[in-house]
GROMACS .gro file of C-alpha atoms in nm:
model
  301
    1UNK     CA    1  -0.508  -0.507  -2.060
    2UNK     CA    2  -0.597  -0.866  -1.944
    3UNK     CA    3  -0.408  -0.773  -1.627
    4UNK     CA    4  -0.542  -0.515  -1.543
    5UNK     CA    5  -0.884  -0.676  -1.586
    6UNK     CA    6  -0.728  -0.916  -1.299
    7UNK     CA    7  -0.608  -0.684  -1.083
    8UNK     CA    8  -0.982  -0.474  -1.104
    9UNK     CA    9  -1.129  -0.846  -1.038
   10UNK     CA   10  -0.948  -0.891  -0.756
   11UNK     CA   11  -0.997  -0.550  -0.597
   12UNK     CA   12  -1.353  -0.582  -0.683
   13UNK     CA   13  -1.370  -0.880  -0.529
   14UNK     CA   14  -1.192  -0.777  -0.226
   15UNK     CA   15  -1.383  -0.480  -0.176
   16UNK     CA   16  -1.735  -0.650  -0.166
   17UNK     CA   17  -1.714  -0.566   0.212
   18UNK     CA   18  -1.676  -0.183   0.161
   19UNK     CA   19  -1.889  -0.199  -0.157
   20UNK     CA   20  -2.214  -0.431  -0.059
   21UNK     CA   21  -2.198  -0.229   0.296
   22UNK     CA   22  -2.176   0.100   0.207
   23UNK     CA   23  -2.259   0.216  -0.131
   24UNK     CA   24  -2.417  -0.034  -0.331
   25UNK     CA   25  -2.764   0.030  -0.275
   26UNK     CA   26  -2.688   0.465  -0.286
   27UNK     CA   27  -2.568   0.422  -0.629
   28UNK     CA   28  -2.789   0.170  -0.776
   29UNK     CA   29  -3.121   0.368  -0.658
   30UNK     CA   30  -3.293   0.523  -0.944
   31UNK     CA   31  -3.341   0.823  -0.746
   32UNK     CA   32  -3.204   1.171  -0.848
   33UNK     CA   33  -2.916   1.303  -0.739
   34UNK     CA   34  -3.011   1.592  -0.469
   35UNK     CA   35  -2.930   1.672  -0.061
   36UNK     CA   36  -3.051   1.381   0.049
   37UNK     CA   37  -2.783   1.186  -0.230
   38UNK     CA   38  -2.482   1.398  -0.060
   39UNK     CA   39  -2.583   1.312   0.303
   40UNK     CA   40  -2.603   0.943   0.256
   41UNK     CA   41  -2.263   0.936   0.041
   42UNK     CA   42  -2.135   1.090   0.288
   43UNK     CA   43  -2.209   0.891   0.588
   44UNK     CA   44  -2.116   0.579   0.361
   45UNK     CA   45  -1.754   0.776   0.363
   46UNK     CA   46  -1.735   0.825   0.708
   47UNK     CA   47  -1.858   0.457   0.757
   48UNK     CA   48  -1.624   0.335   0.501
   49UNK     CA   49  -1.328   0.513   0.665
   50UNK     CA   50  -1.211   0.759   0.455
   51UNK     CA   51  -1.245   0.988   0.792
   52UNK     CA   52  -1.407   1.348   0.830
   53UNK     CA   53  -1.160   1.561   0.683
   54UNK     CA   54  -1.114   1.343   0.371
   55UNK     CA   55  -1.486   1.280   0.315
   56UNK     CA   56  -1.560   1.693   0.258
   57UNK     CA   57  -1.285   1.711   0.022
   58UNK     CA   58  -1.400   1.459  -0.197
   59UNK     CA   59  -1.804   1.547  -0.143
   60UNK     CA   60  -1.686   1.957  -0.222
   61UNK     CA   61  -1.523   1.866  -0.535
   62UNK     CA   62  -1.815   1.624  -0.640
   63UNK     CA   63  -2.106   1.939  -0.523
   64UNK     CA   64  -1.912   2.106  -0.780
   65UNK     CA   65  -1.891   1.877  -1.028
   66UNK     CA   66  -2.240   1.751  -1.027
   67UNK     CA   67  -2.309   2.180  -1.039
   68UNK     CA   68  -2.075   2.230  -1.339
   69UNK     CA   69  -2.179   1.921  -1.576
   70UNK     CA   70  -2.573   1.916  -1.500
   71UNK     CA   71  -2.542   1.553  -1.349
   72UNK     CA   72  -2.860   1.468  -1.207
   73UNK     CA   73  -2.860   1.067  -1.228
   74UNK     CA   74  -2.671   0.907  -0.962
   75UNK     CA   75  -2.464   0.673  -1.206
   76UNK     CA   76  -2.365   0.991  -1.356
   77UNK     CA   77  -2.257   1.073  -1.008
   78UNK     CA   78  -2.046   0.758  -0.904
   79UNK     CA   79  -1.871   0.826  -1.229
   80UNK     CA   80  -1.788   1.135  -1.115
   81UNK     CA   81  -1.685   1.063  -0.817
   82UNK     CA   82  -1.469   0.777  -0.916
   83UNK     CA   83  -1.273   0.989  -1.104
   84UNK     CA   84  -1.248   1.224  -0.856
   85UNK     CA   85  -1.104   0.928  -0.606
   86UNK     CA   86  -0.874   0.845  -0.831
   87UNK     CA   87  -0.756   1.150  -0.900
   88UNK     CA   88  -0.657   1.196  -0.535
   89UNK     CA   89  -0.497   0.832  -0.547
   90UNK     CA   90  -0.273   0.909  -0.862
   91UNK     CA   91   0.061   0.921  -0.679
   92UNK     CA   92   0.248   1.254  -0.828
   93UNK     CA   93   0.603   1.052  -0.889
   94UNK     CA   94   0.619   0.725  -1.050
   95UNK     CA   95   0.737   0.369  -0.885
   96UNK     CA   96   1.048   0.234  -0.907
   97UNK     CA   97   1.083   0.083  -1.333
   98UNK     CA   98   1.017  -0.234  -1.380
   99UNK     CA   99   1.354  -0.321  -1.467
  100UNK     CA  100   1.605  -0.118  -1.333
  101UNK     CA  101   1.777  -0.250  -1.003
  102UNK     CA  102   1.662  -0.092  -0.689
  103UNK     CA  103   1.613  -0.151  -0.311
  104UNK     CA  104   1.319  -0.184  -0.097
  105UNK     CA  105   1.299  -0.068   0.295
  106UNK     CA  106   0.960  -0.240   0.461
  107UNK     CA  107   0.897  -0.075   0.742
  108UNK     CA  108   0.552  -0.137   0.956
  109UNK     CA  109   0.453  -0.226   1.320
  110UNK     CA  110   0.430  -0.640   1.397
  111UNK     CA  111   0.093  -0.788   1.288
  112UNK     CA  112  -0.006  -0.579   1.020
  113UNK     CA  113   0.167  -0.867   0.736
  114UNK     CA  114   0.488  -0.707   0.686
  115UNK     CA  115   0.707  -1.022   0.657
  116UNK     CA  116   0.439  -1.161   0.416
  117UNK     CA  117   0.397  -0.847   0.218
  118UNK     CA  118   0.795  -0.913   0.140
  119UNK     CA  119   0.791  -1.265   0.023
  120UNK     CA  120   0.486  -1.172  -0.192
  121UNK     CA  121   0.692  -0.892  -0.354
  122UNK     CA  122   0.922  -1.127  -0.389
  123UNK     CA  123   0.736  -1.346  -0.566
  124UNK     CA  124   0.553  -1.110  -0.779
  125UNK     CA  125   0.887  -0.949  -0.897
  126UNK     CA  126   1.048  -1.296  -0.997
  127UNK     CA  127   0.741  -1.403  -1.149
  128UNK     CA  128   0.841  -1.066  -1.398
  129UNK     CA  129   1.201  -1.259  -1.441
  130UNK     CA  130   1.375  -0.993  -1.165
  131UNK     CA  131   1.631  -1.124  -0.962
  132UNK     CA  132   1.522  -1.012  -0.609
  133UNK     CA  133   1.757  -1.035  -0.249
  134UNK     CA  134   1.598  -1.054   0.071
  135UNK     CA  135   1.773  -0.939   0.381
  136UNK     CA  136   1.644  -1.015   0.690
  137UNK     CA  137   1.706  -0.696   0.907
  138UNK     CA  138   1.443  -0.778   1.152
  139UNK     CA  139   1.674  -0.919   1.408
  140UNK     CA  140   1.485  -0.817   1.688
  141UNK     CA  141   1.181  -1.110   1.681
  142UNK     CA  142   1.323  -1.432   1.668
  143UNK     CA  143   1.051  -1.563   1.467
  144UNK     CA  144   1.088  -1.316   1.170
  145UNK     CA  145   1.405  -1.486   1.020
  146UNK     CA  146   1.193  -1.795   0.989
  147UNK     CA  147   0.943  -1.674   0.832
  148UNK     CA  148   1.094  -1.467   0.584
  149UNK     CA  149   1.316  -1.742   0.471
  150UNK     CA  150   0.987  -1.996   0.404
  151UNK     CA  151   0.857  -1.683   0.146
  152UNK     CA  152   1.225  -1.691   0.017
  153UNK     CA  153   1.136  -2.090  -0.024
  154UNK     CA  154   0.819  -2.048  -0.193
  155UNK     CA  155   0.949  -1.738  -0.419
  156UNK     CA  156   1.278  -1.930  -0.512
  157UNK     CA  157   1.480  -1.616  -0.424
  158UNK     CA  158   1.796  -1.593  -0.210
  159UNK     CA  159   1.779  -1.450   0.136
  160UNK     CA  160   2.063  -1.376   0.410
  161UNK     CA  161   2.029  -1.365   0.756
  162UNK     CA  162   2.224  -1.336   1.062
  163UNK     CA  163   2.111  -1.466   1.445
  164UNK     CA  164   1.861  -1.320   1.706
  165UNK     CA  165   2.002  -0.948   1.845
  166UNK     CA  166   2.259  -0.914   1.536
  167UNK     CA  167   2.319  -0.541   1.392
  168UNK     CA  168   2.087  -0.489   1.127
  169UNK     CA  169   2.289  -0.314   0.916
  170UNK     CA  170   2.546  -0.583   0.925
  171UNK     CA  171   2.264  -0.837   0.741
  172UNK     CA  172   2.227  -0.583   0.508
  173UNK     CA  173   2.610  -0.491   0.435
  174UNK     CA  174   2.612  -0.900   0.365
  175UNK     CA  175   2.289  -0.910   0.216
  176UNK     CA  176   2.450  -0.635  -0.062
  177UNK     CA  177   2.762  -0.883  -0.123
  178UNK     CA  178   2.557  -1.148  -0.183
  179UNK     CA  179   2.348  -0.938  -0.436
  180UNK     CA  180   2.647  -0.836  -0.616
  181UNK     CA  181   2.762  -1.220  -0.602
  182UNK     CA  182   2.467  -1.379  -0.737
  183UNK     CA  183   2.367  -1.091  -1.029
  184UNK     CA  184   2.032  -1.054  -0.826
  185UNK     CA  185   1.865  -0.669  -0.929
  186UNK     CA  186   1.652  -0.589  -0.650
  187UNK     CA  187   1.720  -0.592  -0.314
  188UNK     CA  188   1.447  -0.626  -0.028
  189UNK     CA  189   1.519  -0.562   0.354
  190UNK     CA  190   1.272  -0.629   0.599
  191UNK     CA  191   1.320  -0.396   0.905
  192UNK     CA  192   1.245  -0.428   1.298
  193UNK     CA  193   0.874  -0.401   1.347
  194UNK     CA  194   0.871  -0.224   1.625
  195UNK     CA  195   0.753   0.128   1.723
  196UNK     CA  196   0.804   0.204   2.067
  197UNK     CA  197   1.097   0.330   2.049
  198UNK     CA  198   1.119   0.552   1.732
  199UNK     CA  199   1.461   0.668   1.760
  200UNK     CA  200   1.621   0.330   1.771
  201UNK     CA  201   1.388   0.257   1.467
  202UNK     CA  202   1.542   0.593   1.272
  203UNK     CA  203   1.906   0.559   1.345
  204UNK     CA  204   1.863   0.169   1.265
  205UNK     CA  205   1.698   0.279   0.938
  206UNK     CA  206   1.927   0.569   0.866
  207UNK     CA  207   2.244   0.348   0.909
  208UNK     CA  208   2.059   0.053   0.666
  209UNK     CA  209   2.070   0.351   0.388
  210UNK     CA  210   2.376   0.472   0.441
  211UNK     CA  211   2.520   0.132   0.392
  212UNK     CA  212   2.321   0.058   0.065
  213UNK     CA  213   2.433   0.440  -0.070
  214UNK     CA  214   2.785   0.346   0.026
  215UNK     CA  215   2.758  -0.008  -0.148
  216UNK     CA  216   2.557   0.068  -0.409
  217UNK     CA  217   2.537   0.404  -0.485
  218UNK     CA  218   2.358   0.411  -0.742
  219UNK     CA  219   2.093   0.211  -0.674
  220UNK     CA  220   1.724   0.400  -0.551
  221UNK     CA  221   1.574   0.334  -0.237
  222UNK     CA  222   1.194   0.299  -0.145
  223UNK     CA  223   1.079   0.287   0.205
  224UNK     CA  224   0.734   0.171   0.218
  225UNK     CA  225   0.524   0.112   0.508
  226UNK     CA  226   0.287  -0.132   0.546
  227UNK     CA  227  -0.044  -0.088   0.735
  228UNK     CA  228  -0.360  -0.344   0.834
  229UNK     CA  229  -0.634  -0.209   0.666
  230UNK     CA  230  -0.890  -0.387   0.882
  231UNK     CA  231  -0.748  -0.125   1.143
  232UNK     CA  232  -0.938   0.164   0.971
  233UNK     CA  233  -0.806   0.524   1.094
  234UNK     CA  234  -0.609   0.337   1.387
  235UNK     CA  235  -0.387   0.277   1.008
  236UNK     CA  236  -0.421   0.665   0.929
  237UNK     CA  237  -0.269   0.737   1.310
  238UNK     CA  238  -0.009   0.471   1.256
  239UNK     CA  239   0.176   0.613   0.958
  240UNK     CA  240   0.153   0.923   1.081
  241UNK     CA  241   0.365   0.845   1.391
  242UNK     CA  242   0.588   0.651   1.154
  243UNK     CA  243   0.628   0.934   0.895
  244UNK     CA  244   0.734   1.142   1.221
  245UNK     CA  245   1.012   0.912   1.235
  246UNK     CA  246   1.108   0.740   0.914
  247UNK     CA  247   1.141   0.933   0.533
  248UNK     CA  248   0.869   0.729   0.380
  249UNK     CA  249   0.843   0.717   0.031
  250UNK     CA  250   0.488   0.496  -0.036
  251UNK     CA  251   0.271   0.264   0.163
  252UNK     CA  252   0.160  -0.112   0.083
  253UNK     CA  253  -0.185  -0.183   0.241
  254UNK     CA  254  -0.253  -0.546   0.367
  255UNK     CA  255  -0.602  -0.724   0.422
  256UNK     CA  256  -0.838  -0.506   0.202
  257UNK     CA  257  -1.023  -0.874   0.165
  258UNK     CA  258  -1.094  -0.838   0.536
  259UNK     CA  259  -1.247  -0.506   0.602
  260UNK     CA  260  -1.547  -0.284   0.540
  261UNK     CA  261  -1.334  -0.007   0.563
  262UNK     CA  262  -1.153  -0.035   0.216
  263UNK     CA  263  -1.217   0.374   0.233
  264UNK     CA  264  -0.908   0.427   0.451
  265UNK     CA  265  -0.670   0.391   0.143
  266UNK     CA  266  -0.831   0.747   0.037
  267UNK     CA  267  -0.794   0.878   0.365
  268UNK     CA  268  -0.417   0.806   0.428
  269UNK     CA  269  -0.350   0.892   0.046
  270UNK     CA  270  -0.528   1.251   0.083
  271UNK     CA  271  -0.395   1.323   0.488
  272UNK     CA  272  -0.035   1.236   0.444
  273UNK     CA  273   0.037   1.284   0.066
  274UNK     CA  274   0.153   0.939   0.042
  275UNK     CA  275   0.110   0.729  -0.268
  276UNK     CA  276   0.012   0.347  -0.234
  277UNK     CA  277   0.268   0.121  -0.382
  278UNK     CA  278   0.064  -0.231  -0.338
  279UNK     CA  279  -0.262  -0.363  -0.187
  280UNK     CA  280  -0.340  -0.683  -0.068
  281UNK     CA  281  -0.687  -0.834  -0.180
  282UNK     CA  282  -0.593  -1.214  -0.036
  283UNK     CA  283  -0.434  -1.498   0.135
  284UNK     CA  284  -0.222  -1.629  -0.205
  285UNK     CA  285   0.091  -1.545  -0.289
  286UNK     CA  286  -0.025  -1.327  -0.575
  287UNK     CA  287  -0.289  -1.144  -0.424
  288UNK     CA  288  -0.011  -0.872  -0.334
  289UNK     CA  289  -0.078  -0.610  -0.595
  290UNK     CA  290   0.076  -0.314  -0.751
  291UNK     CA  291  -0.168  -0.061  -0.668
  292UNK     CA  292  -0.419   0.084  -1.028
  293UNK     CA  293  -0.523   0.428  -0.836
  294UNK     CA  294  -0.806   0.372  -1.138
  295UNK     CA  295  -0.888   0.029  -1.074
  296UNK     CA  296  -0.893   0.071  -0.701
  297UNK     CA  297  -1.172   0.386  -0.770
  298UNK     CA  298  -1.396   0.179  -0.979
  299UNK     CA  299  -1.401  -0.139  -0.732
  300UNK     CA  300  -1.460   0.102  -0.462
  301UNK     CA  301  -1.776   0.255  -0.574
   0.00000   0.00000   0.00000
């Protein structure tokens, strides 16, 4: 329980921006809940980002949950609504256990904190006593090698590499022998950040999994894309083009600290059916956290 009073903390914390901007002052009015209610939650949605489409979903289900439980105080409402976010949030499959070996693709467009969003995995799972691997895959920035292996520092996890231009798949055939080597139990590959040219991207990515299915075949795979959220719906656009592409399995969100428009986490959960693996709510290597759909509801609002 105590950390998941942390983890609300820090998304509470994080989400001041979204909160004190948007909905603060709609929920703590002692006003009743009527038209006027619906209209301003809803242009705090729209302002938050949770985008059009996303924002009459969640207002139709709360019109009829206000209608079917008599809820006329606006308390009564954010309640309501809370669970309703959540609801939406609550991915429909479970992560990968805590303990049972597994690999992690990172996939995501330069800029957004993908090679951070790794070494703070890192560092969250062997702060649980897992064994993690990092392979650096990205050989296509020169700079990304670098500064994965400083997170591999700071975590105190092995990493393997290769030089500027190498095949991908070859760091990660290594990477896997290394894994097996040194006992490790979860292996994380940061991919090629780039996007312009999506079919490179997918046969690089489809090779990378057919050498961990070959090499360790019975070990599950995540993909997981990771997205700005100071970007707003420019994020919602961006994993669409990338789940046009790439078999995504979940999404990490970076830089919720940042933004006023901690909404967009609804709005790319409820357009593209994707569950949220981790937020970040800060600069410190464990403010990378595994996502509370519940937590992440009640900070919001």
């Amino acid at each position: 329980m105590e950390k998941k009073t942390g983890l609300f903390e820090k998304l509470r914390q994080g989400l001041s921006k979204t909160r004190g901007n948007v909905f603060t002052g709609l929920f703590s009015s002692m006003e009743r809940v009527d038209e006027a209610f619906f209209e301003e939650l809803e242009e705090g949605m729209i302002l938050a980002d949770m985008g059009m489409e996303t924002s009459q979903r969640l207002l139709t289900a709360l019109r009829a949950r206000v209608r079917e439980q008599r809820i006329t105080e606006r308390a009564a409402a954010r309640d309501a609504l809370t669970d309703i976010v959540a609801s939406v949030l609550r991915p429909s499959e479970a992560f990968l256990p805590d303990t049972a070996p597994a690999a992690l693709l990172i996939v995501g467009v330069n800029g957004v904190g993908k090679t951070t969003s790794i070494g703070k995995i890192a560092y969250a799972y062997r702060a649980n006593g897992r064994r993690p691997m990092l392979a650096a895959a990205d050989t296509f920035r020169a700079a990304a090698a670098e500064q994965l292996a400083e997170w591999a520092r700071r975590a105190d996890v092995p990493m393997v590499r290769h030089g500027e231009g190498a095949d991908p798949s070859a760091v990660v055939f290594d990477a896997i022998a290394s894994y097996k080597a040194k006992g490790c139990d979860l292996l994380i590959v940061d991919t090629a950040g780039r996007l312009h040219n999506k079919a490179n991207l997918m046969n690089e990515l489809s090779k990378m999994r057919r050498v961990i299915a070959r090499e360790l075949p019975d070990l599950p795979c995540e993909v997981l894309l990771v997205l700005d959220a100071t970007t707003g719906q420019n994020a919602v656009a961006q994993a669409k083009a990338f789940q046009e592409s790439v078999p995504l399995s979940g999404l990490v969100l970076t830089k919720l600290d940042g933004t006023a428009k901690g909404g967009v986490v609804v709005a790319i959960a409820a357009e593209l059916g994707l569950p949220v693996r981790f937020v970040g709510v800060g600069e410190q290597a464990d403010d990378l956290q595994r996502f509370d759909p519940e937590a992440f509801a009640r900070a919001l609002f």
